[in-house]
Amino acid sequence: MKSNGVQNISDHLYQSALKFPDKPMLLHPGKVSYKVFCKLVDAYATGFINSGIVKGTKTIVLLKPGVDFFATTFALLRIGAIPVMIDPGMGRKAMIQALANANAGAFIGIAKSMLLKYISPKNFKSVCIWISGGCCWDMQVKHLSTFRKKGGKNYEVAKTKPNDETAIFFTSGSTGPAKGVVYTKQMMEAQIAGLKNHFNYNPKEIDLCTFPLIGLFSMCLGLSVVLADMDMVHPARLQPEKLVLNIYWYGCTYLFCSPVVLQKLAEFCVQENLKLNSLKRIMTAGAPVTPELLSNVARVISDEAQIHTPYGATEALPVTDINHKELLHLYENSPNYLNGICVGYPLEDIKLKVVPISDEAIKKIEDVEECDKSEVGEIVIQGENVSQGYLNDQLADKLSKIAAESGNLLWHRTGDLGRIDDKGRVWYYGRKSQRVQTETKVLFTIPVEAVFNRHPQVERSALVGVVANGKTEPVICIQAKKGTHKSEKLVDELKELALQQELTHNISEFIFVKKFPVDARHNAKIHREKLAEWAQKMRK
């Protein structure tokens, strides 16, 4: 990976400020140019240094998306400190447990988050520096506002090496405890290059930001950013008309969002007969994207616009890509998801293999054979944009990383199941940990659930395994659509659907759940482990 004169990730931001100083970096809320924003970053960097935050200091950041959030993050990167990012939507208990593992030395957050210092002192005993983004109620707490008022630059930019830890981003915790993913400078550079080269990002674009991490990358690429008028912690609560106004008012050309955001936006535009003609590229990821959703979105954008459904994870962004026109053609004559979800082709700099399913550690990539074409196995990947390790988690590293040939970059086991078709496209079948192994077969969540999701009265379904007489049996949890209730007729119809497919013909037990537990970030990743525990209790 060539450095392009970049010795620090934040250099991308400053290079943009030199090229077009008066160009808006943030258009909403408030208008801030690249030049003015960099001055704010300098002020914060100076304040952090004076407060004792130095190169290598892990620093928890719990600020709301906005000028202070982005300026704080870039200032930490500028001085070589390591921002630690986590999604508060996972819940306070899970968040505290995850952050306790960070062993952070500093904490920067909104005033309310300062309460963690007293709520759970043992989990934050390593934190010596507390900086508040709000009003002061503790004389020990320093303020971002103080740094902003003092201004000025009095620090040295940290020179970072490719393998230096640069940031920590926690996984969503949707399939287990949240893990801290270590981002190195090389990994972040590769992600920036991938967005620029594969997706053709350019400084003329205007990004409607619904997810702060992607906003950071957009700023590194010189885009103007509009922060969406929505609660980014709870995207399902958004009011789509506000996003439409964001797009119309600022002429947004690019949008990255989760499928739940895109669905609400598309439904509103179809209902109101609105067109989003300024959008040239939409990227949606984090959960399955249905053909119906793609069709609806295609109705409200221009014919030239592209909808991308890239596949990736916190450990690697992005891994594959495909556009909506090819997807709609693929699904034209095929029942939805009975053969998995197509997530596209591996990106140019990604090596991707499918290996036999195993819950055991794999020491060397030479120890495993690749699956045959169209055989379902675990997706493993290698590339410069792929994380090489987790934060203070040797067990996760052991189970998720595979040594490569000749000391090259480690391979990462995604924990996702899939296959590769004869065209080189990857098809996703669900999480490895959520497969159900019976005495006679292995059942995967995506194709099994697709059988029952076709019923017009089913909102969504979830495959889980329950143990009876020492044997694992498949059970389908059903979340019915609003206004629909469990009935003998509905259960009989679901059983009939099961009998129509070889895959599901032995499934006959259905448990109705009022509302599925899902992740806050995408409102779509079903916590099947919780449903399995509940279903097991129902059996007793």
Coordinates of C-alpha atoms in Angstrom, one line a residue:
M1 CA 0.0 0.0 0.0
K2 CA 1.6 3.3 -1.1
S3 CA 1.5 6.0 1.5
N4 CA 0.9 8.9 -1.0
G5 CA 2.7 11.2 1.5
V6 CA 0.3 10.1 4.3
Q7 CA 2.2 9.6 7.6
N8 CA -1.0 9.8 9.6
I9 CA -4.6 8.9 8.7
S10 CA -5.7 12.5 9.4
D11 CA -3.3 13.7 6.7
H12 CA -6.1 12.9 4.2
L13 CA -8.2 15.5 5.9
Y14 CA -5.5 18.1 5.8
Q15 CA -4.6 17.4 2.2
S16 CA -8.2 18.2 1.3
A17 CA -8.1 21.4 3.3
L18 CA -5.0 22.5 1.3
K19 CA -6.7 21.7 -2.1
F20 CA -10.1 23.3 -1.3
P21 CA -9.9 25.2 2.0
D22 CA -13.3 26.9 1.7
K23 CA -15.2 23.8 0.6
P24 CA -17.8 22.7 3.1
M25 CA -16.8 19.6 4.9
L26 CA -20.0 19.5 7.0
L27 CA -23.1 21.0 5.3
H28 CA -25.5 20.1 8.0
P29 CA -26.1 20.7 10.8
G30 CA -24.2 24.0 10.4
K31 CA -21.8 24.7 7.7
V32 CA -18.1 24.1 8.4
S33 CA -15.3 24.3 5.8
Y34 CA -12.3 22.0 5.6
K35 CA -10.0 24.8 6.7
V36 CA -12.1 25.8 9.7
F37 CA -12.6 22.2 10.7
C38 CA -8.9 21.5 10.6
K39 CA -8.3 24.5 12.9
L40 CA -10.8 22.9 15.3
V41 CA -9.0 19.6 15.1
D42 CA -5.7 21.4 15.9
A43 CA -7.3 23.0 19.0
Y44 CA -8.7 19.7 20.3
A45 CA -5.4 17.9 19.6
T46 CA -3.5 20.6 21.6
G47 CA -6.1 20.3 24.4
F48 CA -5.8 16.5 24.5
I49 CA -2.0 16.7 24.6
N50 CA -2.1 19.2 27.5
S51 CA -4.6 16.9 29.3
G52 CA -2.2 14.0 29.1
I53 CA -3.5 12.1 26.1
V54 CA -0.5 11.0 24.1
K55 CA 0.4 8.6 21.3
G56 CA -0.9 5.2 22.1
T57 CA -3.5 6.3 24.7
K58 CA -6.7 4.3 24.2
T59 CA -9.5 6.8 24.4
I60 CA -13.2 5.9 24.6
V61 CA -15.3 8.3 22.5
L62 CA -19.0 8.5 23.4
L63 CA -20.2 11.7 21.7
K64 CA -23.2 12.2 19.5
P65 CA -22.6 12.4 15.8
G66 CA -21.7 16.0 14.9
V67 CA -18.8 18.5 14.7
D68 CA -17.4 17.6 18.1
F69 CA -17.5 13.8 17.4
F70 CA -15.6 14.1 14.1
A71 CA -13.2 16.7 15.3
T72 CA -12.4 14.7 18.4
T73 CA -11.8 11.5 16.4
F74 CA -9.5 13.2 13.9
A75 CA -7.7 15.0 16.7
L76 CA -7.0 11.7 18.5
L77 CA -5.7 10.2 15.2
R78 CA -3.6 13.3 14.7
I79 CA -1.7 12.9 17.9
G80 CA -1.4 9.1 17.6
A81 CA -3.9 8.3 20.3
I82 CA -6.3 5.4 19.7
P83 CA -10.0 6.2 19.6
V84 CA -12.2 3.5 20.9
M85 CA -15.7 3.4 19.3
I86 CA -18.7 1.5 20.3
D87 CA -22.4 1.4 19.5
P88 CA -24.4 2.5 22.6
G89 CA -27.5 1.0 21.0
M90 CA -26.4 -2.5 22.2
G91 CA -27.5 -1.5 25.8
R92 CA -25.6 -0.1 28.8
K93 CA -24.7 -3.5 30.4
A94 CA -23.3 -4.9 27.2
M95 CA -21.5 -1.7 26.4
I96 CA -19.9 -1.5 29.8
Q97 CA -18.7 -5.1 29.6
A98 CA -17.1 -4.5 26.2
L99 CA -15.5 -1.2 27.2
A100 CA -14.0 -2.7 30.4
N101 CA -11.9 -4.9 28.1
A102 CA -10.4 -1.9 26.4
N103 CA -8.2 -0.8 29.3
A104 CA -8.5 2.8 28.1
G105 CA -6.6 5.6 29.6
A106 CA -9.0 8.4 28.6
F107 CA -12.7 9.0 28.1
I108 CA -14.3 11.7 26.0
G109 CA -18.1 11.8 26.1
I110 CA -21.3 13.7 26.5
A111 CA -22.1 14.8 30.1
K112 CA -24.5 11.9 30.6
S113 CA -21.8 9.4 29.8
M114 CA -19.7 10.7 32.6
L115 CA -22.0 8.9 35.0
L116 CA -20.3 5.6 34.0
K117 CA -17.4 6.8 36.2
Y118 CA -19.7 6.3 39.2
I119 CA -22.1 3.6 38.0
S120 CA -19.3 1.1 37.2
P121 CA -16.1 2.4 38.7
K122 CA -14.2 -0.9 38.6
N123 CA -14.8 -1.2 34.9
F124 CA -13.2 2.2 34.2
K125 CA -10.5 2.2 36.8
S126 CA -7.8 2.4 34.1
V127 CA -9.3 5.8 32.9
C128 CA -7.3 8.7 34.3
I129 CA -8.5 11.5 32.0
W130 CA -12.2 12.4 31.7
I131 CA -13.3 15.1 29.2
S132 CA -16.9 16.2 28.9
G133 CA -18.6 17.4 25.8
G134 CA -21.3 19.1 27.9
C135 CA -21.8 21.2 31.0
C136 CA -19.5 20.6 33.9
W137 CA -20.9 19.0 37.1
D138 CA -17.6 17.6 38.3
M139 CA -14.5 19.7 38.8
Q140 CA -12.3 16.8 37.7
V141 CA -13.9 16.8 34.3
K142 CA -12.3 18.8 31.5
H143 CA -14.3 20.3 28.7
L144 CA -14.2 20.2 24.9
S145 CA -15.6 23.8 25.0
T146 CA -12.5 25.0 26.8
F147 CA -10.2 23.6 24.1
R148 CA -12.4 25.1 21.4
K149 CA -12.2 28.6 23.0
K150 CA -8.4 28.5 23.6
G151 CA -7.8 27.4 20.0
G152 CA -4.3 27.4 18.5
K153 CA -1.9 24.6 17.6
N154 CA 0.8 23.4 19.9
Y155 CA 1.5 19.7 19.2
E156 CA 3.4 17.4 16.9
V157 CA 1.6 15.3 14.4
A158 CA 2.3 11.6 15.2
K159 CA 4.1 9.6 12.5
T160 CA 2.5 6.2 12.3
K161 CA 3.7 3.0 10.8
P162 CA 1.6 0.6 8.7
N163 CA 1.1 -1.9 11.6
D164 CA 0.5 0.7 14.3
E165 CA -2.8 0.4 16.2
T166 CA -4.9 3.3 14.9
A167 CA -8.4 2.8 16.2
I168 CA -10.6 0.2 18.0
F169 CA -14.1 -0.4 16.6
F170 CA -16.4 -2.8 18.5
T171 CA -18.6 -5.2 16.7
S172 CA -22.4 -4.9 17.2
G173 CA -22.7 -7.8 19.5
S174 CA -25.6 -9.2 17.6
T175 CA -24.3 -12.8 17.7
G176 CA -22.4 -12.8 21.0
P177 CA -20.4 -10.4 23.2
A178 CA -19.1 -7.3 21.3
K179 CA -15.4 -7.7 20.4
G180 CA -13.0 -4.9 19.8
V181 CA -11.6 -4.9 16.3
V182 CA -8.1 -3.5 16.1
Y183 CA -7.7 -1.2 13.1
T184 CA -4.1 -0.5 11.9
K185 CA -3.0 2.4 9.7
Q186 CA -2.6 -0.1 6.8
M187 CA -6.1 -1.4 7.3
M188 CA -7.7 2.0 7.3
E189 CA -5.6 3.1 4.3
A190 CA -6.8 0.0 2.4
Q191 CA -10.4 0.8 3.2
I192 CA -10.0 4.4 2.0
A193 CA -8.4 3.2 -1.2
G194 CA -11.1 0.6 -1.7
L195 CA -13.9 3.2 -1.5
K196 CA -12.0 5.5 -3.8
N197 CA -11.0 3.0 -6.4
H198 CA -13.9 0.5 -6.5
F199 CA -16.8 2.7 -5.7
N200 CA -15.4 5.8 -7.4
Y201 CA -15.8 8.2 -4.6
N202 CA -14.7 11.7 -5.5
P203 CA -14.5 15.1 -3.8
K204 CA -17.4 16.5 -5.9
E205 CA -19.8 14.2 -4.0
I206 CA -22.2 15.1 -1.2
D207 CA -22.7 12.3 1.3
L208 CA -25.8 11.8 3.3
C209 CA -24.3 10.2 6.4
T210 CA -26.5 7.8 8.5
F211 CA -23.5 6.0 10.1
P212 CA -20.6 7.9 11.7
L213 CA -17.9 5.4 10.7
I214 CA -18.6 5.8 7.0
G215 CA -18.7 9.6 7.6
L216 CA -15.1 9.5 8.8
F217 CA -14.1 7.8 5.5
S218 CA -16.1 10.2 3.4
M219 CA -14.2 13.1 5.0
C220 CA -10.9 11.4 4.4
L221 CA -11.9 11.3 0.7
G222 CA -12.8 15.0 0.6
L223 CA -16.5 14.7 0.3
S224 CA -19.0 17.2 1.8
V225 CA -21.1 15.5 4.5
V226 CA -24.7 16.0 5.5
L227 CA -25.5 14.4 8.8
A228 CA -28.9 12.8 8.4
D229 CA -31.7 14.1 10.6
M230 CA -32.2 10.9 12.5
D231 CA -31.2 9.0 15.6
M232 CA -28.2 7.0 14.3
V233 CA -28.3 4.8 17.4
H234 CA -31.9 3.7 16.7
P235 CA -32.3 4.0 12.9
A236 CA -35.7 2.2 12.8
R237 CA -37.2 5.3 14.5
L238 CA -36.3 7.6 11.7
Q239 CA -38.8 9.9 10.0
P240 CA -38.2 9.4 6.3
E241 CA -39.5 12.8 5.3
K242 CA -36.6 14.4 7.1
L243 CA -34.1 12.4 5.0
V244 CA -35.9 13.4 1.9
L245 CA -35.5 17.0 2.9
N246 CA -31.8 16.4 3.5
I247 CA -31.4 15.0 0.0
Y248 CA -33.5 17.7 -1.7
W249 CA -32.0 20.6 0.2
Y250 CA -28.4 19.7 -0.2
G251 CA -28.5 17.8 -3.4
C252 CA -27.0 14.6 -1.9
T253 CA -25.4 12.3 -4.4
Y254 CA -24.4 9.4 -2.2
L255 CA -26.1 7.5 0.6
F256 CA -24.9 4.7 2.8
C257 CA -27.5 3.2 5.1
S258 CA -28.8 0.0 6.6
P259 CA -31.7 -1.8 4.8
V260 CA -34.2 -0.7 7.4
V261 CA -33.4 3.0 6.7
L262 CA -33.6 2.4 2.9
Q263 CA -36.9 0.6 3.3
K264 CA -38.5 3.4 5.2
L265 CA -37.2 6.0 2.7
A266 CA -38.3 4.0 -0.3
E267 CA -41.8 3.3 1.1
F268 CA -42.3 7.0 1.8
C269 CA -41.1 8.1 -1.6
V270 CA -43.3 5.6 -3.4
Q271 CA -46.3 6.6 -1.3
E272 CA -45.8 10.3 -1.9
N273 CA -44.7 9.8 -5.6
L274 CA -41.3 11.4 -5.0
K275 CA -38.1 11.0 -6.9
L276 CA -34.6 11.2 -5.5
N277 CA -32.9 12.2 -8.7
S278 CA -29.7 13.7 -7.1
L279 CA -28.6 10.4 -5.7
K280 CA -26.1 8.7 -8.0
R281 CA -25.0 5.9 -5.7
I282 CA -26.6 4.1 -2.8
M283 CA -24.8 1.5 -0.6
T284 CA -26.8 -0.6 1.8
A285 CA -25.3 -3.2 4.1
G286 CA -25.5 -4.9 7.5
A287 CA -28.6 -7.1 6.8
P288 CA -30.3 -9.0 4.0
V289 CA -31.6 -6.8 1.1
T290 CA -34.8 -8.2 -0.5
P291 CA -35.5 -7.9 -4.2
E292 CA -38.7 -6.1 -3.3
L293 CA -36.7 -3.4 -1.5
L294 CA -34.3 -3.1 -4.5
S295 CA -37.3 -2.7 -6.9
N296 CA -38.9 -0.1 -4.7
V297 CA -35.7 2.0 -4.4
A298 CA -35.1 1.7 -8.2
R299 CA -38.5 3.3 -8.7
V300 CA -37.5 6.5 -6.9
I301 CA -34.0 7.1 -8.3
S302 CA -32.8 7.8 -11.8
D303 CA -32.0 5.1 -14.2
E304 CA -28.3 5.9 -14.1
A305 CA -28.1 5.6 -10.3
Q306 CA -26.6 2.4 -8.8
I307 CA -27.7 0.6 -5.7
H308 CA -24.8 -1.5 -4.2
T309 CA -25.2 -4.2 -1.6
P310 CA -21.7 -4.8 -0.4
Y311 CA -20.9 -7.5 2.1
G312 CA -18.4 -7.0 4.9
A313 CA -18.1 -6.8 8.7
T314 CA -16.4 -4.6 11.3
E315 CA -13.4 -6.8 10.7
A316 CA -13.3 -6.1 7.0
L317 CA -15.0 -3.3 4.9
P318 CA -15.9 -4.0 2.2
V319 CA -15.3 -7.7 1.0
T320 CA -17.7 -8.1 -2.0
D321 CA -20.0 -6.0 -4.1
I322 CA -22.8 -6.3 -6.6
N323 CA -25.3 -3.8 -8.0
H324 CA -29.1 -3.9 -8.0
K325 CA -29.6 -4.5 -11.7
E326 CA -27.6 -7.7 -11.7
L327 CA -29.3 -8.8 -8.5
L328 CA -32.8 -8.2 -9.8
H329 CA -31.9 -10.2 -12.9
L330 CA -30.6 -13.1 -10.7
Y331 CA -33.7 -13.2 -8.6
E332 CA -36.1 -12.9 -11.5
N333 CA -36.8 -16.6 -11.9
S334 CA -35.7 -17.8 -8.5
P335 CA -37.7 -18.1 -5.2
N336 CA -36.4 -15.5 -2.7
Y337 CA -33.3 -16.7 -0.9
L338 CA -34.0 -20.5 -1.2
N339 CA -30.4 -20.7 -2.5
G340 CA -28.9 -18.1 -0.2
I341 CA -28.4 -14.3 -0.7
C342 CA -26.1 -13.2 -3.4
V343 CA -23.6 -10.7 -2.0
G344 CA -21.6 -10.3 -5.2
Y345 CA -18.0 -10.6 -6.3
P346 CA -14.9 -10.3 -4.1
L347 CA -13.2 -6.9 -4.5
E348 CA -10.0 -6.6 -6.4
D349 CA -7.6 -6.7 -3.4
I350 CA -9.5 -9.4 -1.5
K351 CA -8.7 -13.1 -1.5
L352 CA -11.8 -15.2 -0.5
K353 CA -12.2 -18.9 0.0
V354 CA -15.0 -21.2 1.3
V355 CA -13.7 -23.9 3.6
P356 CA -15.5 -26.8 5.3
I357 CA -17.6 -25.9 8.4
S358 CA -15.8 -26.4 11.7
D359 CA -16.0 -24.9 15.2
E360 CA -12.4 -25.8 15.9
A361 CA -9.4 -23.6 15.5
I362 CA -7.5 -23.7 12.2
K363 CA -3.8 -23.0 12.6
K364 CA -2.6 -22.8 9.0
I365 CA -4.5 -22.1 5.7
E366 CA -2.7 -25.1 4.2
D367 CA -4.5 -27.3 6.8
V368 CA -7.8 -26.9 5.0
E369 CA -9.1 -27.7 1.6
E370 CA -11.4 -25.4 -0.3
C371 CA -15.0 -26.5 -0.7
D372 CA -16.2 -27.5 -4.2
K373 CA -18.1 -25.0 -6.3
S374 CA -21.6 -24.3 -4.8
E375 CA -20.8 -26.3 -1.6
V376 CA -21.7 -24.4 1.5
G377 CA -18.9 -23.7 4.0
E378 CA -17.3 -20.9 6.0
I379 CA -16.2 -17.8 4.2
V380 CA -12.5 -16.9 5.0
I381 CA -10.8 -13.7 3.6
Q382 CA -7.4 -12.1 3.3
G383 CA -6.5 -8.6 2.4
E384 CA -4.9 -5.4 3.6
N385 CA -8.3 -4.1 4.7
V386 CA -8.9 -7.2 6.9
S387 CA -8.3 -6.9 10.6
Q388 CA -5.4 -9.0 12.0
G389 CA -6.6 -9.3 15.6
Y390 CA -9.0 -8.4 18.3
L391 CA -8.4 -6.3 21.4
N392 CA -7.3 -8.3 24.4
D393 CA -9.1 -11.5 23.2
Q394 CA -6.8 -14.4 22.6
L395 CA -9.6 -16.9 22.3
A396 CA -11.3 -14.9 19.5
D397 CA -8.0 -14.6 17.7
K398 CA -7.4 -18.3 18.0
L399 CA -10.8 -19.2 16.6
S400 CA -11.0 -16.4 14.0
K401 CA -7.5 -16.1 12.5
I402 CA -5.5 -18.5 10.3
A403 CA -1.8 -18.2 9.6
A404 CA -1.0 -17.7 5.9
E405 CA 1.7 -19.0 3.7
S406 CA 5.2 -17.5 4.1
G407 CA 4.2 -15.1 6.9
N408 CA 1.7 -13.1 4.8
L409 CA -1.3 -11.4 6.3
L410 CA -3.5 -13.6 8.4
W411 CA -6.7 -15.1 7.0
H412 CA -9.9 -14.1 8.8
R413 CA -12.7 -16.5 9.5
T414 CA -15.9 -14.5 9.1
G415 CA -18.2 -16.8 10.9
D416 CA -20.5 -16.5 7.9
L417 CA -21.6 -19.5 5.8
G418 CA -21.8 -19.3 2.0
R419 CA -20.9 -20.7 -1.3
I420 CA -19.3 -19.5 -4.6
D421 CA -21.2 -20.1 -7.8
D422 CA -19.7 -20.8 -11.2
K423 CA -19.5 -17.1 -12.0
G424 CA -17.4 -16.3 -9.0
R425 CA -20.3 -14.7 -7.0
V426 CA -20.6 -15.3 -3.3
W427 CA -23.9 -16.4 -1.8
Y428 CA -24.6 -15.9 1.9
Y429 CA -26.4 -18.7 4.0
G430 CA -26.3 -17.3 7.5
R431 CA -24.1 -17.3 10.6
K432 CA -22.1 -20.4 11.4
S433 CA -23.0 -20.2 15.1
Q434 CA -26.7 -20.1 14.2
R435 CA -26.8 -23.3 12.0
V436 CA -28.9 -26.2 13.3
Q437 CA -27.3 -29.6 13.2
T438 CA -29.8 -32.5 13.4
E439 CA -29.1 -36.2 13.2
T440 CA -29.6 -36.2 9.5
K441 CA -28.7 -32.8 8.1
V442 CA -27.4 -29.3 8.7
L443 CA -29.9 -26.5 8.4
F444 CA -28.9 -22.9 7.5
T445 CA -30.9 -19.9 8.6
I446 CA -31.3 -18.0 5.3
P447 CA -32.7 -20.7 3.0
V448 CA -34.8 -22.3 5.7
E449 CA -36.4 -19.0 6.8
A450 CA -37.0 -18.0 3.2
V451 CA -39.5 -20.9 2.9
F452 CA -41.7 -19.4 5.6
N453 CA -41.1 -15.7 5.0
R454 CA -43.0 -16.1 1.7
H455 CA -46.3 -16.5 3.7
P456 CA -48.2 -13.2 3.4
Q457 CA -49.0 -13.2 7.1
V458 CA -45.4 -13.7 8.3
E459 CA -43.3 -10.6 9.1
R460 CA -40.2 -12.7 9.7
S461 CA -39.2 -16.1 10.8
A462 CA -36.2 -17.6 12.7
L463 CA -34.7 -21.0 12.7
V464 CA -33.5 -22.3 16.1
G465 CA -32.5 -25.6 17.5
V466 CA -34.0 -27.1 20.7
V467 CA -32.8 -30.2 22.5
A468 CA -35.2 -33.0 23.3
N469 CA -34.2 -36.5 24.6
G470 CA -30.6 -35.6 23.8
K471 CA -31.3 -34.8 20.2
T472 CA -31.4 -31.4 18.4
E473 CA -34.6 -30.6 16.6
P474 CA -35.4 -27.6 14.4
V475 CA -38.1 -25.1 15.4
I476 CA -39.3 -22.1 13.5
C477 CA -40.1 -19.0 15.5
I478 CA -42.7 -16.8 13.8
Q479 CA -43.2 -13.1 14.1
A480 CA -46.6 -12.5 12.4
K481 CA -47.5 -9.3 10.7
K482 CA -49.5 -6.7 12.6
G483 CA -53.1 -7.7 13.1
T484 CA -52.3 -11.4 12.5
H485 CA -52.7 -13.9 15.3
K486 CA -51.8 -17.6 15.7
S487 CA -54.4 -19.9 14.4
E488 CA -54.7 -23.6 13.4
K489 CA -55.2 -22.5 9.8
L490 CA -52.0 -20.4 9.8
V491 CA -50.0 -23.2 11.4
D492 CA -51.4 -25.7 8.8
E493 CA -50.4 -23.4 6.0
L494 CA -46.8 -23.1 7.4
K495 CA -46.6 -26.9 7.6
E496 CA -47.7 -27.1 4.0
L497 CA -45.0 -24.7 3.0
A498 CA -42.5 -26.8 4.9
L499 CA -43.6 -30.0 3.0
Q500 CA -43.1 -28.4 -0.4
Q501 CA -39.3 -28.1 0.1
E502 CA -36.9 -31.0 0.6
L503 CA -34.9 -28.7 2.9
T504 CA -37.7 -28.2 5.4
H505 CA -40.1 -31.1 5.0
N506 CA -39.2 -32.5 8.5
I507 CA -40.0 -29.2 10.2
S508 CA -43.4 -29.2 11.9
E509 CA -43.0 -27.1 15.1
F510 CA -43.8 -23.4 15.1
I511 CA -43.6 -21.0 18.0
F512 CA -45.1 -17.6 17.7
V513 CA -43.3 -14.6 19.2
K514 CA -44.8 -11.2 19.4
K515 CA -41.6 -9.3 18.6
F516 CA -38.1 -10.7 17.7
P517 CA -35.1 -9.4 19.6
V518 CA -32.9 -7.6 17.0
D519 CA -29.8 -5.4 16.9
A520 CA -30.3 -1.7 17.4
R521 CA -27.9 -0.7 14.6
H522 CA -29.8 -2.4 11.7
N523 CA -33.0 -3.6 13.3
A524 CA -32.7 -6.7 11.2
K525 CA -30.0 -9.0 12.7
I526 CA -32.2 -11.5 14.7
H527 CA -30.8 -12.6 18.1
R528 CA -31.5 -16.2 17.4
E529 CA -29.5 -17.3 20.4
K530 CA -32.0 -15.5 22.7
L531 CA -34.9 -17.0 20.7
A532 CA -33.4 -20.5 21.1
E533 CA -33.1 -20.1 24.9
W534 CA -36.8 -19.0 25.0
A535 CA -37.9 -21.8 22.7
Q536 CA -36.1 -24.3 24.9
K537 CA -37.9 -23.0 28.0
M538 CA -41.2 -23.3 26.2
R539 CA -40.5 -27.0 25.7
K540 CA -40.1 -27.7 29.4

